[in-house]
Amino acid sequence: MEKSRRRSPLEIKVTETHMCSVDLRLKILAKVPFFQNLPAEALVEINRLFREIGFDSGGYICLAGDPAERLFVVADGRVKLLRHSLAGRDILLDLLAAGEFFGSLSMGAQDVYPDTAQAQTAACILAIGRESFQQILERYPQVALSVIEIMASRLQAANERVQQLTVMPVEGRIASVLLMLSRKFGKPHTVGRLIEVPLSRDDLASLAGTTGESASRVMSQMQKDGLIASGRQWVAVNDQAGLEALARAEVP
Amino acid sequence: MEKSRRRSPLEIKVTETHMCSVDLRLKILAKVPFFQNLPAEALVEINRLFREIGFDSGGYICLAGDPAERLFVVADGRVKLLRHSLAGRDILLDLLAAGEFFGSLSMGAQDVYPDTAQAQTAACILAIGRESFQQILERYPQVALSVIEIMASRLQAANERVQQLTVMPVEGRIASVLLMLSRKFGKPHTVGRLIEVPLSRDDLASLAGTTGESASRVMSQMQKDGLIASGRQWVAVNDQAGLEALARAEVP
DNA sequence: GCAGTTAAATGATCTGCGTCATGGAACGAT
DNA sequence: ATCGTTCCATGACGCAGATCATTTAACTGC
């Protein structure tokens, strides 16, 4: 067994008031799943409808409960989607990478954002007005079909999580969360498959529906068993099959 | 305090091999949220694409894991959307009323149904092929917009549930479930606002992410406090404000 | 470098609720 | 009615994991 805590292998960009270059925007938009099959000139036009906003790490992009008038696309950085509870205990719903969207999809004019979005790293966000996006949906039906597809897979993921919270013990849920993060944010690295998002034990706990202490205990054990490597604000997966075995275990 | 158990005020239709009349189908389709704003002749045409299937109570409409080739609309009856776990422990994701849809929305040809659908009462179901539905979406963009809207609200509901499972105690979760059911299936009745679905304690427990025994205990207490009335396979809400107070309580 | 701050590990304790077990009440069928 | 089945209520018990508290390690800014 090796030393448990070490220096972070995560390289965090410190770009202040993070902005992406004008031509980068087109490249980003072209990579957004639901704009993928559009002709180039449509993209150029759509690009004009987006406004670009930079956020420092920790900055709030939108707040749950605020009137929902825009839809956002992550151009660069990581965005945390979360929900506040009355007792101040926040729960993390999702982590978004470049190309993913959030914010207002519904056309009801009186709607509010259901969740808060917070920049987890410095981030560049593209924003579009609710009605502009609706025009795009009407003009390009294939975009609407893609959006439906994405919503369906998000709904499925949410239901999966409901199931996990109901039938799996903490260890299994943490394992599932780590596997999901590894799939989405993992990059090969000397320490293992490094999850390229700075995440505290509390963040992971919130994703798994438990407490920071429990997450810490479980992850210490995983580290001892050689399943993962981790330190302050970083995790890497070393034994995917091992984690999958834990993620399959149920409570009874 | 009154006697705790009584005869069921629920009237359950016993229509065998439940089918809905041909002209009823049009009325049903017109009430489906995403077909609501379509011209009459479009509805007639769409109606032709649907096939009608009757199910006895308890019958399986589709099974999680089967190749997903159709989309279903509930014409009459109640449908239970659920997920099996490896250990045999099922969890209830949703209860659907007439006008709601389920099944395959995604266009990927190789997809499978993510959840099982089971008739909770005798039910009449309208089914349409995956590709036929996609043609409708392409032909009538407004339908696609409605579908997006519905998916967004379902996703929000699922996220709400994740939050509840994380921060609320059993009592609060049962209260939330009862309120939700009362909103969706409640009808005024002498015993209170009666939830017009036959639901066992285990069903309610599964919706709240707990066990039948815990649900039973909590509901006994609620009954003593005059919040609800209930018996074998039925519940009625008597004090909505009281339940809402419980649904607001958190664990810390 | 050093001091101050924040995150992580880990131990000690306490409790909500899951599990197992039993008796009784409601319903369906004959 | 009566019987058998299913559903519900309720008690007893134990444990996973939340909570509280303390120490140690990693990062930040000066």
Coordinates of C-alpha atoms (C1' of nucleotides) in Angstrom, one line a residue:
Chain A
M1 CA 0.0 0.0 0.0
E2 CA 1.2 3.5 -0.8
K3 CA 0.8 6.7 0.9
S4 CA -2.9 7.7 0.9
R5 CA -2.8 11.4 0.3
R6 CA -0.7 13.1 -2.3
R7 CA -0.4 16.3 -4.4
S8 CA -3.1 16.9 -6.8
P9 CA -2.5 15.7 -10.4
L10 CA -5.4 17.9 -11.5
E11 CA -4.4 20.9 -13.5
I12 CA -6.9 23.6 -13.0
K13 CA -7.0 26.4 -15.4
V14 CA -7.0 29.8 -13.8
T15 CA -8.2 31.8 -16.7
E16 CA -9.7 34.9 -15.2
T17 CA -13.1 36.1 -16.4
H18 CA -13.0 33.2 -18.7
M19 CA -14.1 34.0 -22.3
C20 CA -13.9 31.9 -25.4
S21 CA -12.7 33.3 -28.7
V22 CA -15.3 34.2 -31.3
D23 CA -14.4 31.5 -33.7
L24 CA -14.2 28.9 -30.9
R25 CA -17.9 29.5 -30.3
L26 CA -18.8 28.1 -33.7
K27 CA -16.7 25.1 -33.0
I28 CA -18.4 24.6 -29.6
L29 CA -21.9 25.0 -31.0
A30 CA -21.2 22.5 -33.8
K31 CA -20.3 20.0 -31.1
V32 CA -23.4 20.5 -29.1
P33 CA -25.4 17.3 -29.6
F34 CA -28.5 18.9 -30.9
F35 CA -26.9 21.2 -33.4
Q36 CA -24.7 18.5 -34.8
N37 CA -26.5 17.8 -38.0
L38 CA -27.3 21.4 -39.0
P39 CA -25.9 23.0 -42.1
A40 CA -23.0 25.4 -41.6
E41 CA -25.0 28.6 -42.4
A42 CA -27.7 27.7 -39.9
L43 CA -25.0 27.4 -37.3
V44 CA -23.7 30.8 -38.1
E45 CA -27.1 32.3 -37.8
I46 CA -27.8 30.5 -34.5
N47 CA -24.4 31.6 -33.2
R48 CA -25.6 35.2 -33.6
L49 CA -28.5 34.5 -31.2
F50 CA -26.2 33.4 -28.4
R51 CA -24.6 35.7 -25.9
E52 CA -21.4 34.7 -24.2
I53 CA -20.8 35.0 -20.5
G54 CA -17.7 34.2 -18.4
F55 CA -17.8 32.9 -14.8
D56 CA -15.2 32.5 -12.2
S57 CA -15.1 29.2 -10.3
G58 CA -18.0 29.2 -7.8
G59 CA -20.0 31.8 -9.7
Y60 CA -23.7 31.4 -10.0
I61 CA -25.1 31.1 -13.5
C62 CA -28.7 30.9 -12.6
L63 CA -30.6 30.4 -9.4
A64 CA -33.4 28.0 -8.7
G65 CA -36.6 30.0 -8.4
D66 CA -35.6 32.9 -10.6
P67 CA -37.8 33.6 -13.6
A68 CA -36.5 31.3 -16.4
E69 CA -35.9 33.3 -19.4
R70 CA -32.8 31.8 -20.9
L71 CA -31.3 28.5 -22.0
F72 CA -27.6 28.0 -21.4
V73 CA -24.9 25.9 -23.1
V74 CA -21.6 25.1 -21.5
A75 CA -18.9 26.2 -23.9
D76 CA -15.9 25.5 -21.5
G77 CA -15.4 24.5 -17.9
R78 CA -17.6 22.4 -15.6
V79 CA -21.0 23.4 -14.3
K80 CA -22.7 22.0 -11.2
L81 CA -26.5 21.6 -11.3
L82 CA -27.9 21.7 -7.8
R83 CA -30.9 22.1 -5.6
H84 CA -31.2 23.9 -2.3
S85 CA -33.2 22.5 0.5
L86 CA -34.9 24.7 3.2
A87 CA -32.4 23.4 5.8
G88 CA -29.5 24.7 3.7
R89 CA -28.5 21.2 2.8
D90 CA -27.7 21.3 -1.0
I91 CA -27.9 18.3 -3.2
L92 CA -26.0 17.9 -6.4
L93 CA -28.1 16.8 -9.4
D94 CA -25.5 16.7 -12.1
L95 CA -22.2 17.9 -13.4
L96 CA -22.1 19.3 -16.9
A97 CA -19.3 19.3 -19.4
A98 CA -18.8 21.4 -22.5
G99 CA -21.6 20.9 -25.0
E100 CA -24.3 20.2 -22.5
F101 CA -27.3 22.5 -21.9
F102 CA -29.4 23.6 -18.9
G103 CA -31.8 26.3 -18.0
S104 CA -35.2 27.0 -19.5
L105 CA -36.6 24.6 -22.0
S106 CA -40.3 25.1 -21.3
M107 CA -42.2 27.7 -23.1
G108 CA -44.5 28.7 -20.3
A109 CA -43.7 32.4 -19.9
Q110 CA -44.2 32.3 -16.1
D111 CA -41.7 29.5 -15.4
V112 CA -38.8 29.6 -13.0
Y113 CA -35.5 27.7 -13.1
P114 CA -36.0 24.4 -11.2
D115 CA -32.3 24.2 -10.2
T116 CA -29.3 26.4 -9.5
A117 CA -26.3 26.3 -11.8
Q118 CA -22.9 27.0 -10.4
A119 CA -19.6 27.2 -12.2
Q120 CA -17.4 24.4 -10.7
T121 CA -14.4 25.7 -12.5
A122 CA -13.9 28.9 -14.4
A123 CA -16.4 28.6 -17.2
C124 CA -17.6 30.1 -20.5
I125 CA -21.3 29.9 -21.0
L126 CA -23.4 30.6 -24.0
A127 CA -26.9 32.0 -23.3
I128 CA -29.9 32.3 -25.6
G129 CA -33.4 33.8 -24.9
R130 CA -36.2 31.4 -24.3
E131 CA -38.2 32.6 -27.3
S132 CA -35.2 32.6 -29.6
F133 CA -34.5 29.0 -28.8
Q134 CA -38.1 28.1 -29.4
Q135 CA -37.9 29.7 -32.8
I136 CA -34.9 27.4 -33.5
L137 CA -36.9 24.4 -32.4
E138 CA -39.7 25.4 -34.8
R139 CA -37.4 26.1 -37.7
Y140 CA -35.3 23.0 -37.4
P141 CA -37.4 20.0 -36.3
Q142 CA -34.4 17.7 -36.1
V143 CA -33.1 19.9 -33.3
A144 CA -36.3 19.2 -31.4
L145 CA -35.9 15.5 -32.0
S146 CA -32.4 15.6 -30.5
V147 CA -33.6 17.6 -27.5
I148 CA -36.3 14.9 -26.9
E149 CA -33.6 12.2 -27.1
I150 CA -31.4 14.0 -24.6
M151 CA -34.3 14.7 -22.2
A152 CA -35.2 11.0 -22.4
S153 CA -31.7 9.9 -21.5
R154 CA -31.5 12.4 -18.6
L155 CA -34.9 11.2 -17.3
Q156 CA -33.6 7.7 -17.4
A157 CA -30.5 8.6 -15.5
A158 CA -32.6 10.4 -12.9
N159 CA -34.8 7.3 -12.5
E160 CA -31.7 5.1 -12.2
R161 CA -30.6 7.3 -9.4
V162 CA -33.9 7.0 -7.6
Q163 CA -33.5 3.3 -7.8
Q164 CA -30.0 3.4 -6.5
L165 CA -31.0 5.6 -3.5
T166 CA -33.8 3.1 -2.7
V167 CA -32.0 -0.3 -3.0
M168 CA -28.2 0.3 -2.8
P169 CA -26.1 0.9 0.3
V170 CA -23.7 3.9 0.5
E171 CA -20.7 1.9 -0.8
G172 CA -22.5 0.9 -3.9
R173 CA -23.8 4.3 -4.6
I174 CA -20.4 5.9 -4.3
A175 CA -19.0 3.3 -6.6
S176 CA -21.7 4.1 -9.1
V177 CA -21.0 7.8 -8.9
L178 CA -17.3 7.2 -9.4
L179 CA -18.0 5.0 -12.5
M180 CA -20.3 7.6 -14.0
L181 CA -17.8 10.4 -13.4
S182 CA -15.0 8.3 -14.8
R183 CA -17.0 7.6 -18.0
K184 CA -17.9 11.3 -18.4
F185 CA -14.8 13.1 -17.1
G186 CA -12.1 10.5 -16.9
K187 CA -8.8 10.8 -18.7
P188 CA -5.9 8.3 -18.6
H189 CA -3.1 9.5 -16.3
T190 CA -0.2 8.0 -14.3
V191 CA -2.4 7.7 -11.2
G192 CA -5.2 6.0 -13.0
R193 CA -8.2 7.2 -14.9
L194 CA -8.3 10.7 -13.5
I195 CA -11.6 12.5 -13.1
E196 CA -11.0 15.9 -14.5
V197 CA -13.2 17.9 -12.2
P198 CA -12.1 19.2 -8.8
L199 CA -14.6 17.4 -6.4
S200 CA -14.6 17.4 -2.7
R201 CA -15.8 14.5 -0.5
D202 CA -18.8 16.6 0.2
D203 CA -19.5 17.0 -3.5
L204 CA -19.3 13.2 -4.1
A205 CA -21.4 12.5 -1.0
S206 CA -24.0 14.9 -2.3
L207 CA -24.1 13.1 -5.7
A208 CA -24.4 9.7 -3.9
G209 CA -27.0 10.9 -1.4
T210 CA -24.9 10.5 1.7
T211 CA -22.6 12.6 4.0
G212 CA -19.0 13.7 3.6
E213 CA -17.9 11.5 6.4
S214 CA -19.4 8.4 5.0
A215 CA -18.0 9.2 1.6
S216 CA -14.6 9.6 3.2
R217 CA -14.8 6.3 5.0
V218 CA -15.9 4.4 2.0
M219 CA -13.3 5.9 -0.3
S220 CA -10.5 5.2 2.3
Q221 CA -11.5 1.6 2.1
M222 CA -11.6 1.7 -1.7
Q223 CA -8.1 3.2 -1.7
K224 CA -6.8 0.5 0.6
D225 CA -8.3 -2.1 -1.8
G226 CA -6.6 -0.5 -4.7
L227 CA -9.8 0.4 -6.5
I228 CA -9.1 4.1 -6.6
A229 CA -6.5 6.7 -5.9
S230 CA -7.5 10.0 -4.5
G231 CA -6.5 13.1 -2.6
R232 CA -7.7 16.5 -1.8
Q233 CA -10.2 17.5 -4.5
W234 CA -9.3 14.7 -6.9
V235 CA -10.1 11.1 -7.6
A236 CA -8.8 8.5 -10.1
V237 CA -10.3 5.1 -10.9
N238 CA -7.8 2.2 -10.9
D239 CA -10.0 -0.9 -11.0
Q240 CA -13.2 -0.3 -12.9
A241 CA -14.3 -4.0 -12.7
G242 CA -13.9 -3.9 -8.9
L243 CA -16.0 -0.8 -8.6
E244 CA -18.6 -2.3 -10.9
A245 CA -18.8 -5.3 -8.6
L246 CA -19.6 -3.0 -5.7
A247 CA -22.1 -1.1 -7.7
R248 CA -24.0 -4.3 -8.3
A249 CA -24.5 -5.1 -4.7
E250 CA -27.8 -4.5 -3.1
V251 CA -28.9 -4.2 0.5
P252 CA -30.9 -7.3 1.3
Chain B
M1 CA -61.2 8.6 16.6
E2 CA -63.1 6.3 14.4
K3 CA -62.6 2.7 13.4
S4 CA -59.4 2.4 11.5
R5 CA -60.2 -0.1 8.7
R6 CA -63.4 -0.1 6.7
R7 CA -64.8 -1.3 3.5
S8 CA -63.3 0.1 0.4
P9 CA -65.0 3.1 -1.1
L10 CA -63.1 2.5 -4.3
E11 CA -65.2 1.3 -7.2
I12 CA -63.1 -0.8 -9.5
K13 CA -64.3 -1.5 -13.0
V14 CA -64.2 -5.1 -13.8
T15 CA -64.4 -4.8 -17.6
E16 CA -62.9 -7.9 -19.0
T17 CA -60.4 -7.6 -21.9
H18 CA -60.9 -3.9 -21.6
M19 CA -61.3 -2.2 -25.0
C20 CA -62.4 1.3 -25.8
S21 CA -64.9 2.0 -28.5
V22 CA -63.6 3.3 -31.8
D23 CA -65.0 6.8 -31.5
L24 CA -63.8 7.0 -27.9
R25 CA -60.3 6.7 -29.3
L26 CA -60.5 10.0 -31.1
K27 CA -61.8 11.7 -27.9
I28 CA -58.9 10.2 -26.0
L29 CA -56.3 11.2 -28.5
A30 CA -57.6 14.7 -28.6
K31 CA -57.1 14.9 -24.8
V32 CA -53.5 13.7 -25.0
P33 CA -51.5 16.8 -24.0
F34 CA -49.3 16.8 -27.1
F35 CA -52.1 16.3 -29.6
Q36 CA -54.2 18.9 -28.2
N37 CA -53.6 21.7 -30.6
L38 CA -53.8 19.7 -33.8
P39 CA -56.4 20.1 -36.5
A40 CA -59.2 17.5 -36.5
E41 CA -58.1 15.9 -39.7
A42 CA -54.6 15.4 -38.4
L43 CA -56.0 13.6 -35.4
V44 CA -58.1 11.3 -37.7
E45 CA -55.0 10.4 -39.6
I46 CA -52.9 9.9 -36.4
N47 CA -55.7 7.8 -35.0
R48 CA -55.2 5.3 -37.9
L49 CA -51.6 4.8 -36.9
F50 CA -52.5 3.6 -33.4
R51 CA -53.4 0.1 -32.5
E52 CA -55.5 -0.6 -29.5
I53 CA -54.7 -3.3 -26.9
G54 CA -56.7 -4.3 -23.8
F55 CA -55.0 -5.5 -20.6
D56 CA -56.4 -7.1 -17.5
S57 CA -55.3 -5.7 -14.1
G58 CA -51.8 -6.9 -13.5
G59 CA -51.0 -7.5 -17.1
Y60 CA -47.6 -6.5 -18.5
I61 CA -47.7 -3.9 -21.3
C62 CA -43.9 -3.9 -21.8
L63 CA -40.9 -5.2 -20.0
A64 CA -37.7 -3.4 -19.1
G65 CA -35.0 -4.6 -21.3
D66 CA -37.2 -5.7 -24.2
P67 CA -36.3 -4.0 -27.6
A68 CA -38.2 -0.8 -27.6
E69 CA -40.2 -0.5 -30.8
R70 CA -43.4 1.2 -29.7
L71 CA -44.8 4.1 -27.9
F72 CA -47.9 3.7 -25.7
V73 CA -50.6 6.0 -24.7
V74 CA -53.0 5.2 -21.8
A75 CA -56.5 5.4 -23.1
D76 CA -58.3 4.2 -20.0
G77 CA -57.2 2.7 -16.6
R78 CA -54.1 3.1 -14.5
V79 CA -50.6 2.0 -15.5
K80 CA -47.7 1.4 -13.1
L81 CA -44.2 2.3 -14.4
L82 CA -41.6 0.3 -12.5
R83 CA -38.1 -1.0 -12.5
H84 CA -36.9 -4.4 -11.3
S85 CA -33.7 -4.8 -9.3
L86 CA -31.5 -7.8 -9.4
A87 CA -32.6 -8.8 -5.9
G88 CA -36.2 -8.9 -7.0
R89 CA -37.1 -5.7 -5.1
D90 CA -39.1 -3.6 -7.5
I91 CA -39.4 0.1 -7.3
L92 CA -42.4 2.1 -8.5
L93 CA -41.4 5.1 -10.7
D94 CA -44.7 6.5 -11.6
L95 CA -48.4 5.9 -12.0
L96 CA -50.0 7.0 -15.2
A97 CA -53.5 8.1 -15.9
A98 CA -55.4 8.3 -19.2
G99 CA -53.7 10.6 -21.7
E100 CA -50.2 10.0 -20.5
F101 CA -47.6 8.2 -22.6
F102 CA -44.7 5.8 -22.0
G103 CA -42.4 3.5 -23.9
S104 CA -40.0 4.3 -26.7
L105 CA -39.3 7.9 -27.4
S106 CA -35.8 7.5 -28.6
M107 CA -35.0 7.0 -32.2
G108 CA -32.0 4.8 -31.8
A109 CA -33.1 1.6 -33.4
Q110 CA -31.2 -0.6 -30.9
D111 CA -32.8 0.8 -27.8
V112 CA -34.6 -1.2 -25.1
Y113 CA -37.4 -0.1 -22.7
P114 CA -35.9 1.4 -19.6
D115 CA -38.8 0.4 -17.4
T116 CA -41.6 -2.1 -17.1
A117 CA -45.2 -1.0 -17.6
Q118 CA -47.9 -2.9 -15.8
A119 CA -51.6 -2.4 -15.8
Q120 CA -52.6 -1.5 -12.3
T121 CA -56.3 -1.7 -13.2
A122 CA -57.9 -3.1 -16.3
A123 CA -56.6 -0.8 -19.0
C124 CA -57.0 0.1 -22.6
I125 CA -53.7 1.1 -24.3
L126 CA -53.0 2.7 -27.6
A127 CA -49.8 1.7 -29.3
I128 CA -47.9 3.2 -32.2
G129 CA -44.6 2.2 -33.9
R130 CA -41.5 4.0 -33.0
E131 CA -40.9 5.2 -36.6
S132 CA -44.6 6.2 -37.1
F133 CA -44.4 8.4 -34.1
Q134 CA -41.2 10.0 -35.3
Q135 CA -42.9 10.8 -38.6
I136 CA -45.6 12.6 -36.6
L137 CA -42.9 14.5 -34.7
E138 CA -41.4 15.6 -37.9
R139 CA -44.6 16.5 -39.6
Y140 CA -46.1 18.5 -36.6
P141 CA -43.3 20.4 -34.9
Q142 CA -45.7 21.7 -32.2
V143 CA -46.2 18.1 -31.1
A144 CA -42.4 17.8 -30.6
L145 CA -42.5 21.0 -28.5
S146 CA -45.2 19.6 -26.3
V147 CA -43.2 16.4 -25.8
I148 CA -40.2 18.4 -24.8
E149 CA -42.3 20.3 -22.3
I150 CA -43.6 17.1 -20.8
M151 CA -40.2 15.4 -20.6
A152 CA -38.9 18.5 -18.9
S153 CA -41.6 18.3 -16.2
R154 CA -41.0 14.6 -15.7
L155 CA -37.3 15.2 -15.3
Q156 CA -38.1 17.9 -12.8
A157 CA -40.3 15.5 -10.9
A158 CA -37.7 12.8 -10.9
N159 CA -35.1 15.3 -9.5
E160 CA -37.5 16.4 -6.9
R161 CA -37.8 12.8 -5.8
V162 CA -34.0 12.4 -5.7
Q163 CA -33.9 15.3 -3.4
Q164 CA -36.6 13.9 -1.2
L165 CA -34.9 10.6 -0.9
T166 CA -31.8 12.4 0.2
V167 CA -33.0 14.9 2.7
M168 CA -36.5 13.9 3.9
P169 CA -37.4 11.2 6.5
V170 CA -39.9 8.5 5.7
E171 CA -42.9 10.3 7.1
G172 CA -42.3 13.4 4.9
R173 CA -41.8 11.2 1.8
I174 CA -45.0 9.4 2.4
A175 CA -46.8 12.7 2.9
S176 CA -45.3 14.0 -0.4
V177 CA -46.4 10.9 -2.2
L178 CA -49.9 11.1 -0.9
L179 CA -50.2 14.8 -1.9
M180 CA -48.9 14.0 -5.4
L181 CA -51.4 11.2 -5.7
S182 CA -54.2 13.3 -4.4
R183 CA -53.5 16.0 -6.9
K184 CA -53.3 13.5 -9.8
F185 CA -55.9 10.9 -8.9
G186 CA -58.0 12.5 -6.1
K187 CA -61.7 12.9 -6.3
P188 CA -64.0 14.4 -3.6
H189 CA -65.8 11.7 -1.7
T190 CA -67.5 11.3 1.7
V191 CA -64.4 9.8 3.2
G192 CA -62.2 12.7 2.0
R193 CA -60.3 13.3 -1.2
L194 CA -60.2 9.7 -2.4
I195 CA -57.2 8.5 -4.5
E196 CA -58.8 6.6 -7.3
V197 CA -56.2 3.9 -7.7
P198 CA -56.1 0.7 -5.8
L199 CA -52.7 1.0 -4.0
S200 CA -51.3 -1.4 -1.4
R201 CA -49.0 -0.2 1.4
D202 CA -46.2 -1.8 -0.5
D203 CA -47.1 0.2 -3.6
L204 CA -47.0 3.4 -1.6
A205 CA -43.8 2.4 0.2
S206 CA -42.2 1.7 -3.2
L207 CA -43.1 5.2 -4.4
A208 CA -41.7 6.7 -1.2
G209 CA -38.6 4.6 -1.2
T210 CA -39.3 2.7 2.0
T211 CA -40.8 -0.6 3.2
G212 CA -44.4 -1.7 3.6
E213 CA -44.0 -1.9 7.4
S214 CA -42.7 1.7 7.7
A215 CA -45.5 3.0 5.4
S216 CA -48.0 1.2 7.5
R217 CA -46.7 2.7 10.7
V218 CA -46.5 6.2 9.3
M219 CA -50.0 6.0 7.8
S220 CA -51.5 4.6 11.0
Q221 CA -50.2 7.7 12.8
M222 CA -51.5 10.0 10.1
Q223 CA -54.9 8.3 10.4
K224 CA -54.9 8.9 14.2
D225 CA -54.0 12.5 13.6
G226 CA -56.9 12.8 11.2
L227 CA -54.8 13.7 8.2
I228 CA -55.9 10.8 6.1
A229 CA -58.5 8.0 6.0
S230 CA -57.4 4.6 4.6
G231 CA -58.1 0.9 4.4
R232 CA -57.2 -2.1 2.4
Q233 CA -56.0 -0.9 -1.0
W234 CA -57.4 2.7 -0.7
V235 CA -56.4 6.1 0.8
A236 CA -58.1 9.4 1.1
V237 CA -56.6 12.8 2.1
N238 CA -58.5 14.6 4.8
D239 CA -56.1 17.4 5.8
Q240 CA -54.0 18.6 2.9
A241 CA -52.4 21.4 4.9
G242 CA -51.3 19.0 7.6
L243 CA -49.7 16.7 5.1
E244 CA -47.9 19.6 3.5
A245 CA -46.5 20.5 6.8
L246 CA -45.0 17.0 7.2
A247 CA -43.7 17.2 3.6
R248 CA -41.8 20.3 4.5
A249 CA -39.9 18.7 7.4
E250 CA -36.3 17.7 6.8
V251 CA -34.0 15.4 8.7
P252 CA -31.5 17.6 10.5
Chain C
dG1 C1' 9.8 30.0 4.0
dC2 C1' 5.7 30.5 7.5
dA3 C1' 0.9 31.2 9.1
dG4 C1' -3.8 30.6 8.3
dT5 C1' -7.4 28.2 6.0
dT6 C1' -9.9 24.4 4.2
dA7 C1' -10.4 19.4 3.2
dA8 C1' -9.9 14.7 4.7
dA9 C1' -9.5 10.9 7.8
dT10 C1' -11.0 8.6 11.7
dG11 C1' -13.0 7.6 16.2
dA12 C1' -17.1 7.5 19.4
dT13 C1' -21.9 7.7 19.9
dC14 C1' -26.7 7.6 18.8
dT15 C1' -30.9 6.7 16.2
dG16 C1' -34.2 6.0 12.2
dC17 C1' -35.9 2.6 10.0
dG18 C1' -35.2 -2.0 7.9
dT19 C1' -35.9 -6.8 9.2
dC20 C1' -38.3 -10.6 11.2
dA21 C1' -42.3 -12.3 13.3
dT22 C1' -47.3 -12.6 14.8
dG23 C1' -52.2 -11.8 15.0
dG24 C1' -56.2 -9.9 12.9
dA25 C1' -59.2 -7.8 9.4
dA26 C1' -60.9 -7.4 4.5
dC27 C1' -61.9 -9.6 0.3
dG28 C1' -62.9 -13.4 -3.3
dA29 C1' -64.6 -17.7 -4.2
dT30 C1' -67.4 -21.5 -3.6
Chain D
dA1 C1' -72.0 -18.2 5.6
dT2 C1' -67.4 -20.2 5.6
dC3 C1' -62.8 -20.9 4.1
dG4 C1' -58.5 -19.5 2.2
dT5 C1' -55.8 -15.8 0.7
dT6 C1' -54.0 -11.4 0.8
dC7 C1' -53.3 -7.2 3.0
dC8 C1' -52.5 -4.5 7.1
dA9 C1' -51.0 -3.4 12.0
dT10 C1' -47.8 -3.6 15.4
dG11 C1' -44.1 -5.3 18.5
dA12 C1' -39.1 -6.5 19.2
dC13 C1' -34.5 -6.2 17.7
dG14 C1' -30.3 -4.9 15.3
dC15 C1' -27.5 -2.3 12.4
dA16 C1' -26.1 1.0 8.6
dG17 C1' -25.1 5.2 8.5
dA18 C1' -25.9 10.1 10.3
dT19 C1' -24.0 13.2 13.7
dC20 C1' -20.5 15.2 16.6
dA21 C1' -15.7 15.9 17.6
dT22 C1' -10.7 15.8 17.0
dT23 C1' -6.4 15.3 14.5
dT24 C1' -3.7 15.5 10.4
dA25 C1' -2.6 16.8 5.8
dA26 C1' -2.8 19.8 1.7
dC27 C1' -3.3 24.1 -0.4
dT28 C1' -3.3 29.6 -0.2
dG29 C1' -1.4 34.0 0.4
dC30 C1' 2.0 36.7 2.4

